[in-house]
Amino acid sequence: MSEKKKSASQGEIEEPKARTSEKEVKSVRTSVRDDRPSKPVRRDVKPAPASAKKSGGFRQWAIVRFVRESYRELRYKVTWPTFQEARNMTIVVIVLSTVIGLILGLADQGLFHLFTTVTGK
């Protein structure tokens, strides 16, 4: 009797599966692949030599590759400011730092004066 209950409860839980043909499955798979963006191919980076992978020198090649990529980025991709732009930005930073320092100094003096007035020292 318990076997009948188990089989009945399992039959209720399972839903009938719809059968699809292989052609439908393949068409769904290809459409999913077509929707994915392809990875860009990097032509400026060469893979590490096979000897480096075998001998454990991969880390050395990784460091060399990092230095090369950093140099190329700094040399060809970074937009450097002109002398006048750098001078103007430096002056702005110095002026703003001075103004904020004065504001914080005045706030500190005011709070110290308030503290001495409240405590009576």
PDB file of C-alpha atoms in Angstrom:
ATOM      1  CA  MET A   1       0.000   0.000   0.000  1.00  0.00           C
ATOM      2  CA  SER A   2       2.846   2.357   0.759  1.00  0.00           C
ATOM      3  CA  GLU A   3       4.313   1.581  -2.662  1.00  0.00           C
ATOM      4  CA  LYS A   4       1.116   2.730  -4.332  1.00  0.00           C
ATOM      5  CA  LYS A   5       1.253   6.036  -2.450  1.00  0.00           C
ATOM      6  CA  LYS A   6       4.878   6.621  -3.419  1.00  0.00           C
ATOM      7  CA  SER A   7       4.260   5.935  -7.075  1.00  0.00           C
ATOM      8  CA  ALA A   8       1.161   8.100  -7.083  1.00  0.00           C
ATOM      9  CA  SER A   9       2.947  11.015  -5.448  1.00  0.00           C
ATOM     10  CA  GLN A  10       5.888  10.728  -7.819  1.00  0.00           C
ATOM     11  CA  GLY A  11       3.552  10.614 -10.790  1.00  0.00           C
ATOM     12  CA  GLU A  12       1.882  13.810  -9.687  1.00  0.00           C
ATOM     13  CA  ILE A  13       5.170  15.681  -9.270  1.00  0.00           C
ATOM     14  CA  GLU A  14       6.666  14.720 -12.603  1.00  0.00           C
ATOM     15  CA  GLU A  15       5.352  16.536 -15.604  1.00  0.00           C
ATOM     16  CA  PRO A  16       5.361  14.985 -19.045  1.00  0.00           C
ATOM     17  CA  LYS A  17       8.315  16.176 -21.089  1.00  0.00           C
ATOM     18  CA  ALA A  18       7.785  17.481 -24.584  1.00  0.00           C
ATOM     19  CA  ARG A  19       9.954  15.787 -27.168  1.00  0.00           C
ATOM     20  CA  THR A  20      11.826  17.929 -29.619  1.00  0.00           C
ATOM     21  CA  SER A  21      13.611  16.868 -32.732  1.00  0.00           C
ATOM     22  CA  GLU A  22      17.368  17.154 -33.122  1.00  0.00           C
ATOM     23  CA  LYS A  23      16.932  19.771 -35.834  1.00  0.00           C
ATOM     24  CA  GLU A  24      15.052  22.059 -33.457  1.00  0.00           C
ATOM     25  CA  VAL A  25      17.713  21.634 -30.790  1.00  0.00           C
ATOM     26  CA  LYS A  26      20.512  22.415 -33.250  1.00  0.00           C
ATOM     27  CA  SER A  27      18.721  25.519 -34.519  1.00  0.00           C
ATOM     28  CA  VAL A  28      18.285  26.772 -30.946  1.00  0.00           C
ATOM     29  CA  ARG A  29      21.959  26.132 -30.198  1.00  0.00           C
ATOM     30  CA  THR A  30      23.174  27.984 -33.263  1.00  0.00           C
ATOM     31  CA  SER A  31      20.887  30.928 -32.602  1.00  0.00           C
ATOM     32  CA  VAL A  32      22.249  31.222 -29.065  1.00  0.00           C
ATOM     33  CA  ARG A  33      25.805  31.172 -30.363  1.00  0.00           C
ATOM     34  CA  ASP A  34      25.045  33.881 -32.901  1.00  0.00           C
ATOM     35  CA  ASP A  35      23.718  36.218 -30.210  1.00  0.00           C
ATOM     36  CA  ARG A  36      26.925  36.145 -28.171  1.00  0.00           C
ATOM     37  CA  PRO A  37      29.400  38.931 -28.879  1.00  0.00           C
ATOM     38  CA  SER A  38      32.713  37.710 -30.187  1.00  0.00           C
ATOM     39  CA  LYS A  39      35.893  38.435 -28.253  1.00  0.00           C
ATOM     40  CA  PRO A  40      38.165  41.023 -29.857  1.00  0.00           C
ATOM     41  CA  VAL A  41      41.395  39.635 -31.236  1.00  0.00           C
ATOM     42  CA  ARG A  42      44.493  41.289 -29.801  1.00  0.00           C
ATOM     43  CA  ARG A  43      47.211  41.384 -32.399  1.00  0.00           C
ATOM     44  CA  ASP A  44      49.697  43.481 -30.408  1.00  0.00           C
ATOM     45  CA  VAL A  45      50.274  40.795 -27.738  1.00  0.00           C
ATOM     46  CA  LYS A  46      52.257  37.731 -28.642  1.00  0.00           C
ATOM     47  CA  PRO A  47      51.708  34.527 -26.700  1.00  0.00           C
ATOM     48  CA  ALA A  48      54.491  33.372 -24.411  1.00  0.00           C
ATOM     49  CA  PRO A  49      56.940  30.983 -26.052  1.00  0.00           C
ATOM     50  CA  ALA A  50      56.448  27.268 -25.474  1.00  0.00           C
ATOM     51  CA  SER A  51      59.837  27.031 -23.737  1.00  0.00           C
ATOM     52  CA  ALA A  52      58.691  29.562 -21.127  1.00  0.00           C
ATOM     53  CA  LYS A  53      55.581  27.535 -20.379  1.00  0.00           C
ATOM     54  CA  LYS A  54      57.537  24.312 -19.985  1.00  0.00           C
ATOM     55  CA  SER A  55      60.412  25.599 -17.890  1.00  0.00           C
ATOM     56  CA  GLY A  56      58.352  27.647 -15.436  1.00  0.00           C
ATOM     57  CA  GLY A  57      59.556  30.969 -16.838  1.00  0.00           C
ATOM     58  CA  PHE A  58      56.011  32.048 -17.577  1.00  0.00           C
ATOM     59  CA  ARG A  59      56.166  34.630 -14.787  1.00  0.00           C
ATOM     60  CA  GLN A  60      59.193  36.271 -16.399  1.00  0.00           C
ATOM     61  CA  TRP A  61      57.413  36.498 -19.743  1.00  0.00           C
ATOM     62  CA  ALA A  62      54.340  37.900 -18.005  1.00  0.00           C
ATOM     63  CA  ILE A  63      56.457  40.659 -16.459  1.00  0.00           C
ATOM     64  CA  VAL A  64      58.065  41.466 -19.813  1.00  0.00           C
ATOM     65  CA  ARG A  65      54.645  41.549 -21.476  1.00  0.00           C
ATOM     66  CA  PHE A  66      53.314  43.833 -18.717  1.00  0.00           C
ATOM     67  CA  VAL A  67      56.219  46.262 -19.173  1.00  0.00           C
ATOM     68  CA  ARG A  68      55.752  46.309 -22.960  1.00  0.00           C
ATOM     69  CA  GLU A  69      52.012  46.912 -22.705  1.00  0.00           C
ATOM     70  CA  SER A  70      52.529  49.637 -20.107  1.00  0.00           C
ATOM     71  CA  TYR A  71      55.089  51.381 -22.304  1.00  0.00           C
ATOM     72  CA  ARG A  72      52.827  51.219 -25.365  1.00  0.00           C
ATOM     73  CA  GLU A  73      49.889  52.564 -23.412  1.00  0.00           C
ATOM     74  CA  LEU A  74      51.867  55.433 -21.907  1.00  0.00           C
ATOM     75  CA  ARG A  75      53.502  56.256 -25.227  1.00  0.00           C
ATOM     76  CA  TYR A  76      50.609  55.996 -27.653  1.00  0.00           C
ATOM     77  CA  LYS A  77      47.293  56.028 -25.776  1.00  0.00           C
ATOM     78  CA  VAL A  78      47.715  58.559 -22.945  1.00  0.00           C
ATOM     79  CA  THR A  79      46.920  62.166 -23.738  1.00  0.00           C
ATOM     80  CA  TRP A  80      49.525  64.242 -21.946  1.00  0.00           C
ATOM     81  CA  PRO A  81      48.742  67.845 -20.978  1.00  0.00           C
ATOM     82  CA  THR A  82      50.713  70.727 -22.385  1.00  0.00           C
ATOM     83  CA  PHE A  83      53.040  72.692 -20.120  1.00  0.00           C
ATOM     84  CA  GLN A  84      50.488  75.513 -19.717  1.00  0.00           C
ATOM     85  CA  GLU A  85      47.682  73.076 -18.839  1.00  0.00           C
ATOM     86  CA  ALA A  86      49.867  71.317 -16.272  1.00  0.00           C
ATOM     87  CA  ARG A  87      50.910  74.666 -14.748  1.00  0.00           C
ATOM     88  CA  ASN A  88      47.305  75.880 -14.540  1.00  0.00           C
ATOM     89  CA  MET A  89      46.100  72.652 -12.925  1.00  0.00           C
ATOM     90  CA  THR A  90      48.960  72.810 -10.415  1.00  0.00           C
ATOM     91  CA  ILE A  91      48.039  76.376  -9.471  1.00  0.00           C
ATOM     92  CA  VAL A  92      44.386  75.383  -9.027  1.00  0.00           C
ATOM     93  CA  VAL A  93      45.370  72.496  -6.745  1.00  0.00           C
ATOM     94  CA  ILE A  94      47.617  74.721  -4.629  1.00  0.00           C
ATOM     95  CA  VAL A  95      44.949  77.444  -4.293  1.00  0.00           C
ATOM     96  CA  LEU A  96      42.158  75.001  -3.406  1.00  0.00           C
ATOM     97  CA  SER A  97      44.383  73.217  -0.875  1.00  0.00           C
ATOM     98  CA  THR A  98      45.203  76.553   0.777  1.00  0.00           C
ATOM     99  CA  VAL A  99      41.548  77.619   0.909  1.00  0.00           C
ATOM    100  CA  ILE A 100      40.399  74.302   2.393  1.00  0.00           C
ATOM    101  CA  GLY A 101      43.287  74.410   4.889  1.00  0.00           C
ATOM    102  CA  LEU A 102      42.237  77.902   6.009  1.00  0.00           C
ATOM    103  CA  ILE A 103      38.593  76.828   6.384  1.00  0.00           C
ATOM    104  CA  LEU A 104      39.548  73.797   8.459  1.00  0.00           C
ATOM    105  CA  GLY A 105      41.973  75.900  10.537  1.00  0.00           C
ATOM    106  CA  LEU A 106      39.259  78.472  11.290  1.00  0.00           C
ATOM    107  CA  ALA A 107      36.804  75.708  12.213  1.00  0.00           C
ATOM    108  CA  ASP A 108      39.429  74.188  14.541  1.00  0.00           C
ATOM    109  CA  GLN A 109      40.107  77.542  16.227  1.00  0.00           C
ATOM    110  CA  GLY A 110      36.390  78.229  16.613  1.00  0.00           C
ATOM    111  CA  LEU A 111      35.710  74.817  18.154  1.00  0.00           C
ATOM    112  CA  PHE A 112      38.725  75.201  20.466  1.00  0.00           C
ATOM    113  CA  HIS A 113      37.474  78.621  21.587  1.00  0.00           C
ATOM    114  CA  LEU A 114      33.993  77.156  22.164  1.00  0.00           C
ATOM    115  CA  PHE A 115      35.483  74.265  24.176  1.00  0.00           C
ATOM    116  CA  THR A 116      37.513  76.611  26.395  1.00  0.00           C
ATOM    117  CA  THR A 117      34.461  78.817  26.946  1.00  0.00           C
ATOM    118  CA  VAL A 118      32.246  75.856  27.923  1.00  0.00           C
ATOM    119  CA  THR A 119      34.807  74.221  30.214  1.00  0.00           C
ATOM    120  CA  GLY A 120      35.954  77.548  31.752  1.00  0.00           C
ATOM    121  CA  LYS A 121      39.684  76.879  31.381  1.00  0.00           C
TER     122      LYS A 121
END
